[in-house]
Amino acid sequence: MIHWTHQGQPHQAHWRSESGAPASRRVVTADDTLAADTAYRMACEGTGLLWQGDFQNARLLLQALMRRADGKSGKAGKPRKSAAKAAEKKAAAATPAEAFHLHRQAQAQRARVLASVLIPLEGDYAIDLRRAPDWRQACSEAWGPATGERSVATLRELLGLVGAHEWRKKGVEVPALGAPPHNRIHPHYGVFSPVRGEYVGLVADAALPGKALAFDIGVGTGVLSAVLARRGVQRVVATDQDPRALACARENLQRLGVLPQVELLQADLFPPGRAPLVVCNPPWVPARASSPIERAVYDEGSRMLKGFLAGLADHLEPGGEGWLILSDLAEHLGLRPRAQLLQWIAEAGLVVRGRTDVKPLHPKAADAGDALHAARAAEVTSLWRLAAA
């Protein structure tokens, strides 16, 4: 629960946080009279600002906090020093691994500051503030049906939730699934979107070792299962631990007309049995995720990668292949050397039959202002064809 006092009366409501972050210990009500510099100081001190004024002014305040957190303005719009700017300067003189961790620390501090603007929600997810939008449908998609219980969430999380709602309606075009309009994947809230299409293209182009059966480990939105089914694989067994991912995959596969070919199972890594093809696109960076959706990118200790490699040989049919889709970004960041990956492959009783590489096309790879630009510019995504030794 989150607690605050307004006009001398105590209040409480259910606290919502996708990342599991605790509610602010100190919460004060705030409205249109609050100056941005004052709000920024209070946010840096860890104070939650429960908004009671005009909703659109809350959005303007959040934008002002962003500028201050990024060191872009202070009083009267003057440039200011910030923790983010200091971290960037320090990162420039650090090793790649140090730069990565400093970047993550700065991002975490920025997120804490921006999470200070809090929005109260009624029991049906309505926002009872002036000029507030109707986001009840987006909230229901993310959190399930309203329970009648009042709640509070950060404005930043609500904006992300609404953005996910729009992506779910619009979908992401995936050329590997064929011609439009029947080539869109609609990601759900909390399920990583296949915006980096290069890894999907690798699976679409690699020679299939067989078309009778394939396992898709970590199905996510269902995009790789859909590609395999569209390529003529007769049966795909797809697994995931996250119920939201399984629901998202089911909806996408049904929309694409390939659900009859795919069996969805809630499981950690492998389903029972063996297959001539086992596909896995694990998180690429061995670091701790700060929210559920980040688990698609960050995997502390390379747990999923090591688990996939360790169990692959026992789930391959004779002559079968395991396709490991993996970026080498962790190598360029100094977080996991190539020799370590090759050692895990050998220790798992596997051999490399081949490897196909592709350069990423996402905007950050060409953004010289990005804190991790050097690593992103050198990044290569690969499809490793593995077989039992």
Short mmCIF file of C-alpha atoms in Angstrom, two decimals:
data_model
loop_
_atom_site.label_atom_id
_atom_site.label_comp_id
_atom_site.label_asym_id
_atom_site.label_seq_id
_atom_site.Cartn_x
_atom_site.Cartn_y
_atom_site.Cartn_z
CA MET A 1 0.00 0.00 0.00
CA ILE A 2 0.99 3.62 -0.45
CA HIS A 3 0.08 6.19 2.22
CA TRP A 4 -0.27 9.98 2.15
CA THR A 5 -2.07 12.84 3.85
CA HIS A 6 -4.25 15.36 2.02
CA GLN A 7 -6.01 18.29 3.70
CA GLY A 8 -5.24 16.76 7.07
CA GLN A 9 -6.84 13.41 6.24
CA PRO A 10 -4.87 10.13 5.89
CA HIS A 11 -5.27 8.19 2.63
CA GLN A 12 -4.00 4.91 1.29
CA ALA A 13 -4.24 2.96 -1.97
CA HIS A 14 -2.81 -0.11 -3.66
CA TRP A 15 0.69 0.51 -5.06
CA ARG A 16 1.40 -0.67 -8.64
CA SER A 17 4.91 -1.14 -10.01
CA GLU A 18 5.88 -3.36 -12.92
CA SER A 19 9.50 -3.40 -11.76
CA GLY A 20 8.56 -4.28 -8.19
CA ALA A 21 10.03 -1.00 -6.92
CA PRO A 22 8.73 -0.04 -3.47
CA ALA A 23 6.49 2.99 -2.99
CA SER A 24 8.14 6.19 -1.84
CA ARG A 25 8.43 6.35 1.94
CA ARG A 26 7.51 10.03 1.89
CA VAL A 27 4.59 11.06 -0.30
CA VAL A 28 3.23 14.60 -0.59
CA THR A 29 0.38 15.91 -2.71
CA ALA A 30 1.38 18.20 -5.57
CA ASP A 31 -0.44 20.36 -8.09
CA ASP A 32 0.07 23.01 -10.77
CA THR A 33 1.68 25.44 -8.30
CA LEU A 34 4.75 23.22 -7.80
CA ALA A 35 7.87 24.66 -9.48
CA ALA A 36 9.94 22.26 -11.58
CA ASP A 37 13.19 22.96 -9.72
CA THR A 38 11.48 22.30 -6.40
CA ALA A 39 9.97 19.10 -7.77
CA TYR A 40 13.37 17.97 -9.04
CA ARG A 41 14.99 18.58 -5.65
CA MET A 42 12.23 16.64 -3.89
CA ALA A 43 12.44 13.81 -6.43
CA CYS A 44 16.20 13.51 -5.91
CA GLU A 45 15.52 13.23 -2.18
CA GLY A 46 13.15 10.31 -2.84
CA THR A 47 9.87 12.12 -2.23
CA GLY A 48 6.83 10.92 -4.18
CA LEU A 49 4.65 13.65 -5.70
CA LEU A 50 1.03 12.49 -5.73
CA TRP A 51 -0.59 14.65 -8.39
CA GLN A 52 -3.84 16.47 -7.61
CA GLY A 53 -3.78 19.13 -10.32
CA ASP A 54 -4.37 19.27 -14.08
CA PHE A 55 -3.26 16.00 -15.69
CA GLN A 56 -1.61 17.65 -18.69
CA ASN A 57 0.48 19.78 -16.32
CA ALA A 58 1.71 16.56 -14.71
CA ARG A 59 3.01 15.49 -18.14
CA LEU A 60 4.73 18.86 -18.52
CA LEU A 61 6.32 18.46 -15.09
CA LEU A 62 7.63 15.01 -16.05
CA GLN A 63 9.20 16.48 -19.19
CA ALA A 64 10.85 19.18 -17.06
CA LEU A 65 12.25 16.52 -14.72
CA MET A 66 13.62 14.65 -17.74
CA ARG A 67 15.48 17.74 -18.90
CA ARG A 68 16.97 18.26 -15.46
CA ALA A 69 17.88 14.59 -15.01
CA ASP A 70 19.65 14.70 -18.39
CA GLY A 71 21.46 17.91 -17.48
CA LYS A 72 19.79 19.93 -20.23
CA SER A 73 18.33 22.77 -18.18
CA GLY A 74 18.14 24.36 -14.77
CA LYS A 75 16.70 27.63 -13.57
CA ALA A 76 15.61 29.85 -16.45
CA GLY A 77 16.59 27.07 -18.84
CA LYS A 78 20.33 27.34 -18.15
CA PRO A 79 22.52 24.25 -18.61
CA ARG A 80 23.22 22.42 -15.40
CA LYS A 81 25.48 19.66 -14.15
CA SER A 82 23.74 16.39 -13.31
CA ALA A 83 24.52 12.89 -12.13
CA ALA A 84 23.82 11.64 -15.66
CA LYS A 85 26.32 14.07 -17.22
CA ALA A 86 28.93 13.27 -14.57
CA ALA A 87 28.46 9.54 -15.16
CA GLU A 88 28.85 10.00 -18.92
CA LYS A 89 32.12 11.89 -18.44
CA LYS A 90 33.39 9.23 -16.06
CA ALA A 91 32.32 6.45 -18.43
CA ALA A 92 34.30 7.98 -21.30
CA ALA A 93 37.55 7.22 -19.44
CA ALA A 94 36.50 3.76 -18.21
CA THR A 95 36.89 0.26 -19.59
CA PRO A 96 33.91 -1.02 -21.64
CA ALA A 97 32.62 -3.05 -18.67
CA GLU A 98 33.01 -0.10 -16.29
CA ALA A 99 31.30 2.19 -18.80
CA PHE A 100 28.39 -0.24 -19.05
CA HIS A 101 27.90 -0.43 -15.29
CA LEU A 102 28.21 3.36 -14.91
CA HIS A 103 25.65 3.79 -17.66
CA ARG A 104 23.27 1.40 -15.92
CA GLN A 105 23.74 3.21 -12.60
CA ALA A 106 22.99 6.56 -14.23
CA GLN A 107 19.91 5.12 -15.94
CA ALA A 108 18.68 3.66 -12.64
CA GLN A 109 19.11 7.02 -10.87
CA ARG A 110 17.30 8.79 -13.72
CA ALA A 111 14.46 6.26 -13.51
CA ARG A 112 14.10 6.84 -9.76
CA VAL A 113 13.81 10.60 -10.26
CA LEU A 114 11.26 10.27 -13.07
CA ALA A 115 9.22 7.81 -11.01
CA SER A 116 8.46 10.55 -8.49
CA VAL A 117 5.32 11.83 -10.29
CA LEU A 118 2.46 9.65 -9.03
CA ILE A 119 -1.06 9.39 -10.45
CA PRO A 120 -4.07 8.15 -8.40
CA LEU A 121 -6.44 5.72 -10.12
CA GLU A 122 -10.04 5.00 -9.18
CA GLY A 123 -11.33 1.48 -8.69
CA ASP A 124 -12.18 1.15 -12.40
CA TYR A 125 -8.75 2.56 -13.48
CA ALA A 126 -10.26 5.97 -14.26
CA ILE A 127 -8.07 9.03 -13.55
CA ASP A 128 -10.11 11.61 -11.67
CA LEU A 129 -8.02 14.67 -12.59
CA ARG A 130 -8.74 17.64 -14.84
CA ARG A 131 -8.09 16.93 -18.54
CA ALA A 132 -7.16 13.33 -17.78
CA PRO A 133 -7.37 10.82 -20.67
CA ASP A 134 -9.38 7.61 -20.48
CA TRP A 135 -6.73 4.88 -20.18
CA ARG A 136 -8.99 2.23 -18.64
CA GLN A 137 -8.66 -0.19 -21.55
CA ALA A 138 -4.85 0.04 -21.55
CA CYS A 139 -4.77 -0.54 -17.79
CA SER A 140 -7.07 -3.55 -18.09
CA GLU A 141 -4.85 -5.08 -20.77
CA ALA A 142 -1.77 -4.69 -18.58
CA TRP A 143 -3.16 -5.41 -15.11
CA GLY A 144 -6.28 -7.45 -15.74
CA PRO A 145 -9.90 -6.49 -14.96
CA ALA A 146 -10.42 -3.69 -12.44
CA THR A 147 -11.17 -4.88 -8.92
CA GLY A 148 -12.78 -1.72 -7.57
CA GLU A 149 -9.73 -0.98 -5.43
CA ARG A 150 -8.11 2.44 -5.70
CA SER A 151 -4.47 2.39 -6.72
CA VAL A 152 -1.48 4.61 -7.49
CA ALA A 153 1.12 4.26 -10.25
CA THR A 154 3.90 6.45 -11.57
CA LEU A 155 3.04 8.66 -14.52
CA ARG A 156 6.07 7.27 -16.35
CA GLU A 157 4.79 3.70 -15.98
CA LEU A 158 1.33 4.73 -17.15
CA LEU A 159 2.81 6.35 -20.26
CA GLY A 160 4.74 3.15 -20.99
CA LEU A 161 1.60 1.12 -20.47
CA VAL A 162 -0.33 3.28 -22.94
CA GLY A 163 2.53 3.09 -25.42
CA ALA A 164 2.40 -0.69 -25.20
CA HIS A 165 -1.37 -0.55 -25.76
CA GLU A 166 -0.81 1.40 -28.99
CA TRP A 167 1.87 -1.05 -30.18
CA ARG A 168 -0.51 -3.91 -29.41
CA LYS A 169 -3.17 -2.30 -31.61
CA LYS A 170 -0.81 -1.30 -34.43
CA GLY A 171 1.57 -4.26 -34.40
CA VAL A 172 5.12 -4.56 -35.69
CA GLU A 173 5.70 -5.49 -39.31
CA VAL A 174 8.01 -8.52 -39.68
CA PRO A 175 9.12 -8.95 -43.32
CA ALA A 176 10.21 -12.54 -42.64
CA LEU A 177 6.53 -13.44 -42.15
CA GLY A 178 5.65 -12.49 -45.73
CA ALA A 179 3.80 -9.67 -47.39
CA PRO A 180 1.57 -7.20 -45.54
CA PRO A 181 -0.95 -7.04 -44.02
CA HIS A 182 -0.55 -10.61 -42.73
CA ASN A 183 2.97 -10.14 -41.34
CA ARG A 184 2.45 -8.20 -38.12
CA ILE A 185 3.27 -9.20 -34.57
CA HIS A 186 1.26 -7.49 -31.82
CA PRO A 187 3.29 -7.41 -28.58
CA HIS A 188 1.47 -7.32 -25.25
CA TYR A 189 2.46 -5.20 -22.28
CA GLY A 190 5.52 -6.68 -20.61
CA VAL A 191 6.48 -8.83 -23.63
CA PHE A 192 9.53 -7.74 -25.61
CA SER A 193 8.70 -6.49 -29.12
CA PRO A 194 10.60 -7.97 -32.12
CA VAL A 195 11.77 -4.54 -33.25
CA ARG A 196 15.25 -5.89 -34.00
CA GLY A 197 14.39 -7.84 -37.11
CA GLU A 198 17.87 -9.06 -37.95
CA TYR A 199 17.62 -12.07 -35.65
CA VAL A 200 14.25 -13.01 -37.16
CA GLY A 201 15.80 -12.86 -40.63
CA LEU A 202 18.54 -15.29 -39.57
CA VAL A 203 15.92 -17.88 -38.57
CA ALA A 204 13.95 -17.24 -41.77
CA ASP A 205 16.98 -17.85 -44.02
CA ALA A 206 18.89 -20.74 -42.35
CA ALA A 207 18.60 -24.19 -43.94
CA LEU A 208 16.18 -26.36 -41.94
CA PRO A 209 17.54 -29.74 -40.75
CA GLY A 210 14.00 -31.12 -40.97
CA LYS A 211 10.36 -30.01 -41.07
CA ALA A 212 8.65 -32.55 -38.84
CA LEU A 213 9.17 -30.88 -35.44
CA ALA A 214 10.91 -27.92 -33.82
CA PHE A 215 11.21 -26.60 -30.26
CA ASP A 216 11.09 -22.81 -29.69
CA ILE A 217 12.65 -22.05 -26.29
CA GLY A 218 11.44 -18.74 -24.85
CA VAL A 219 8.59 -18.03 -27.26
CA GLY A 220 7.98 -14.37 -26.29
CA THR A 221 5.61 -12.83 -28.84
CA GLY A 222 5.63 -16.05 -30.88
CA VAL A 223 7.50 -14.51 -33.81
CA LEU A 224 10.05 -17.32 -34.29
CA SER A 225 7.40 -20.03 -33.95
CA ALA A 226 5.39 -18.20 -36.62
CA VAL A 227 8.41 -18.00 -38.93
CA LEU A 228 9.10 -21.73 -38.53
CA ALA A 229 5.45 -22.59 -39.15
CA ARG A 230 5.33 -20.35 -42.22
CA ARG A 231 8.48 -22.13 -43.47
CA GLY A 232 6.63 -25.43 -43.40
CA VAL A 233 7.61 -26.94 -40.05
CA GLN A 234 4.67 -29.24 -39.34
CA ARG A 235 4.71 -28.97 -35.54
CA VAL A 236 6.35 -26.47 -33.19
CA VAL A 237 6.43 -26.88 -29.41
CA ALA A 238 7.07 -23.47 -27.84
CA THR A 239 7.85 -22.79 -24.18
CA ASP A 240 8.03 -19.78 -21.89
CA GLN A 241 7.91 -19.17 -18.14
CA ASP A 242 5.86 -15.97 -18.41
CA PRO A 243 2.07 -16.40 -18.68
CA ARG A 244 1.84 -13.00 -20.41
CA ALA A 245 4.23 -14.16 -23.12
CA LEU A 246 2.25 -17.35 -23.69
CA ALA A 247 -1.01 -15.37 -23.98
CA CYS A 248 0.67 -12.93 -26.36
CA ALA A 249 2.11 -15.75 -28.50
CA ARG A 250 -1.23 -17.53 -28.66
CA GLU A 251 -3.00 -14.40 -29.88
CA ASN A 252 -0.33 -13.66 -32.52
CA LEU A 253 -0.17 -17.23 -33.79
CA GLN A 254 -3.94 -17.36 -34.04
CA ARG A 255 -4.06 -14.07 -35.92
CA LEU A 256 -1.39 -15.34 -38.35
CA GLY A 257 -3.30 -18.59 -38.91
CA VAL A 258 -0.55 -20.92 -37.68
CA LEU A 259 -1.80 -21.74 -34.16
CA PRO A 260 -2.86 -25.29 -35.17
CA GLN A 261 0.83 -26.04 -35.88
CA VAL A 262 2.10 -24.72 -32.53
CA GLU A 263 1.76 -26.17 -29.03
CA LEU A 264 2.40 -23.67 -26.22
CA LEU A 265 3.73 -24.87 -22.85
CA GLN A 266 4.61 -23.01 -19.67
CA ALA A 267 8.06 -24.39 -18.87
CA ASP A 268 11.57 -23.34 -17.91
CA LEU A 269 13.55 -23.99 -21.10
CA PHE A 270 12.87 -27.38 -22.73
CA PRO A 271 9.66 -29.34 -23.26
CA PRO A 272 9.80 -33.15 -22.87
CA GLY A 273 11.32 -35.18 -25.68
CA ARG A 274 13.67 -34.53 -28.58
CA ALA A 275 13.41 -32.63 -31.86
CA PRO A 276 15.47 -32.31 -35.05
CA LEU A 277 15.55 -28.52 -34.51
CA VAL A 278 15.70 -26.55 -31.25
CA VAL A 279 15.73 -22.74 -31.50
CA CYS A 280 16.58 -20.30 -28.71
CA ASN A 281 17.11 -16.53 -28.62
CA PRO A 282 18.19 -15.98 -24.98
CA PRO A 283 18.90 -12.59 -23.37
CA TRP A 284 22.17 -11.26 -24.71
CA VAL A 285 23.67 -9.31 -21.80
CA PRO A 286 24.71 -10.97 -18.50
CA ALA A 287 23.41 -8.34 -16.08
CA ARG A 288 20.53 -7.99 -13.63
CA ALA A 289 17.20 -6.94 -15.11
CA SER A 290 15.46 -4.06 -13.34
CA SER A 291 11.97 -4.97 -14.62
CA PRO A 292 10.24 -8.04 -16.10
CA ILE A 293 10.45 -6.76 -19.68
CA GLU A 294 14.22 -6.26 -19.30
CA ARG A 295 14.60 -10.02 -18.82
CA ALA A 296 14.43 -10.30 -22.61
CA VAL A 297 17.75 -8.39 -22.76
CA TYR A 298 19.46 -8.94 -19.40
CA ASP A 299 20.13 -12.35 -17.83
CA GLU A 300 22.21 -12.28 -14.66
CA GLY A 301 24.97 -14.88 -14.80
CA SER A 302 23.87 -15.96 -18.33
CA ARG A 303 21.46 -18.39 -16.65
CA MET A 304 19.27 -19.04 -19.69
CA LEU A 305 22.17 -19.24 -22.13
CA LYS A 306 24.04 -21.75 -19.97
CA GLY A 307 20.86 -23.73 -19.29
CA PHE A 308 20.07 -23.97 -23.00
CA LEU A 309 23.57 -25.14 -23.90
CA ALA A 310 23.75 -27.62 -21.00
CA GLY A 311 20.45 -29.30 -21.92
CA LEU A 312 20.54 -29.07 -25.71
CA ALA A 313 22.27 -32.39 -26.50
CA ASP A 314 19.65 -34.31 -24.49
CA HIS A 315 16.82 -32.74 -26.52
CA LEU A 316 18.22 -33.16 -30.03
CA GLU A 317 17.34 -36.06 -32.27
CA PRO A 318 20.34 -37.78 -33.94
CA GLY A 319 21.65 -35.44 -36.60
CA GLY A 320 19.56 -32.55 -35.26
CA GLU A 321 20.61 -28.94 -34.79
CA GLY A 322 20.25 -26.34 -32.08
CA TRP A 323 20.03 -22.77 -33.34
CA LEU A 324 21.41 -20.29 -30.83
CA ILE A 325 20.63 -16.70 -31.81
CA LEU A 326 22.99 -14.44 -29.87
CA SER A 327 24.43 -10.95 -30.12
CA ASP A 328 28.11 -10.44 -29.26
CA LEU A 329 27.36 -7.12 -27.52
CA ALA A 330 28.38 -8.65 -24.18
CA GLU A 331 31.81 -9.42 -25.66
CA HIS A 332 32.34 -5.82 -26.79
CA LEU A 333 31.25 -4.63 -23.34
CA GLY A 334 33.79 -6.91 -21.68
CA LEU A 335 31.06 -8.83 -19.83
CA ARG A 336 31.46 -12.27 -21.43
CA PRO A 337 34.45 -13.22 -23.63
CA ARG A 338 34.00 -15.35 -26.76
CA ALA A 339 36.28 -17.98 -25.20
CA GLN A 340 33.75 -18.42 -22.37
CA LEU A 341 30.93 -19.09 -24.81
CA LEU A 342 33.03 -21.62 -26.74
CA GLN A 343 34.00 -23.32 -23.48
CA TRP A 344 30.33 -23.69 -22.46
CA ILE A 345 29.53 -25.15 -25.89
CA ALA A 346 32.33 -27.71 -25.59
CA GLU A 347 31.50 -28.59 -21.97
CA ALA A 348 27.89 -29.27 -23.03
CA GLY A 349 29.06 -31.91 -25.51
CA LEU A 350 28.27 -29.75 -28.52
CA VAL A 351 30.09 -28.78 -31.71
CA VAL A 352 29.59 -25.79 -34.00
CA ARG A 353 28.40 -26.82 -37.46
CA GLY A 354 28.32 -23.26 -38.74
CA ARG A 355 27.53 -19.67 -37.96
CA THR A 356 25.72 -16.90 -39.84
CA ASP A 357 26.33 -13.28 -38.87
CA VAL A 358 24.42 -10.06 -39.47
CA LYS A 359 25.02 -6.45 -38.43
CA PRO A 360 22.25 -4.80 -36.41
CA LEU A 361 20.18 -2.08 -38.08
CA HIS A 362 18.69 -0.45 -35.00
CA PRO A 363 19.23 3.35 -34.58
CA LYS A 364 21.51 3.10 -31.53
CA ALA A 365 24.15 1.30 -33.62
CA ALA A 366 24.68 4.56 -35.51
CA ASP A 367 24.13 6.99 -32.61
CA ALA A 368 27.55 8.45 -31.75
CA GLY A 369 26.00 10.15 -28.72
CA ASP A 370 24.97 6.87 -27.11
CA ALA A 371 26.99 6.01 -24.00
CA LEU A 372 27.71 2.51 -25.36
CA HIS A 373 28.21 3.56 -28.99
CA ALA A 374 31.59 1.85 -29.51
CA ALA A 375 30.21 -1.53 -28.43
CA ARG A 376 26.95 -1.10 -30.34
CA ALA A 377 28.77 -0.07 -33.52
CA ALA A 378 30.89 -3.25 -33.39
CA GLU A 379 27.98 -5.55 -32.47
CA VAL A 380 27.16 -8.60 -34.60
CA THR A 381 24.17 -10.91 -34.17
CA SER A 382 24.81 -14.56 -35.01
CA LEU A 383 22.89 -17.78 -35.56
CA TRP A 384 25.09 -20.58 -34.20
CA ARG A 385 24.25 -24.01 -35.65
CA LEU A 386 25.07 -26.48 -32.85
CA ALA A 387 24.99 -30.25 -32.84
CA ALA A 388 25.77 -33.04 -30.37
CA ALA A 389 29.45 -33.98 -30.55
#
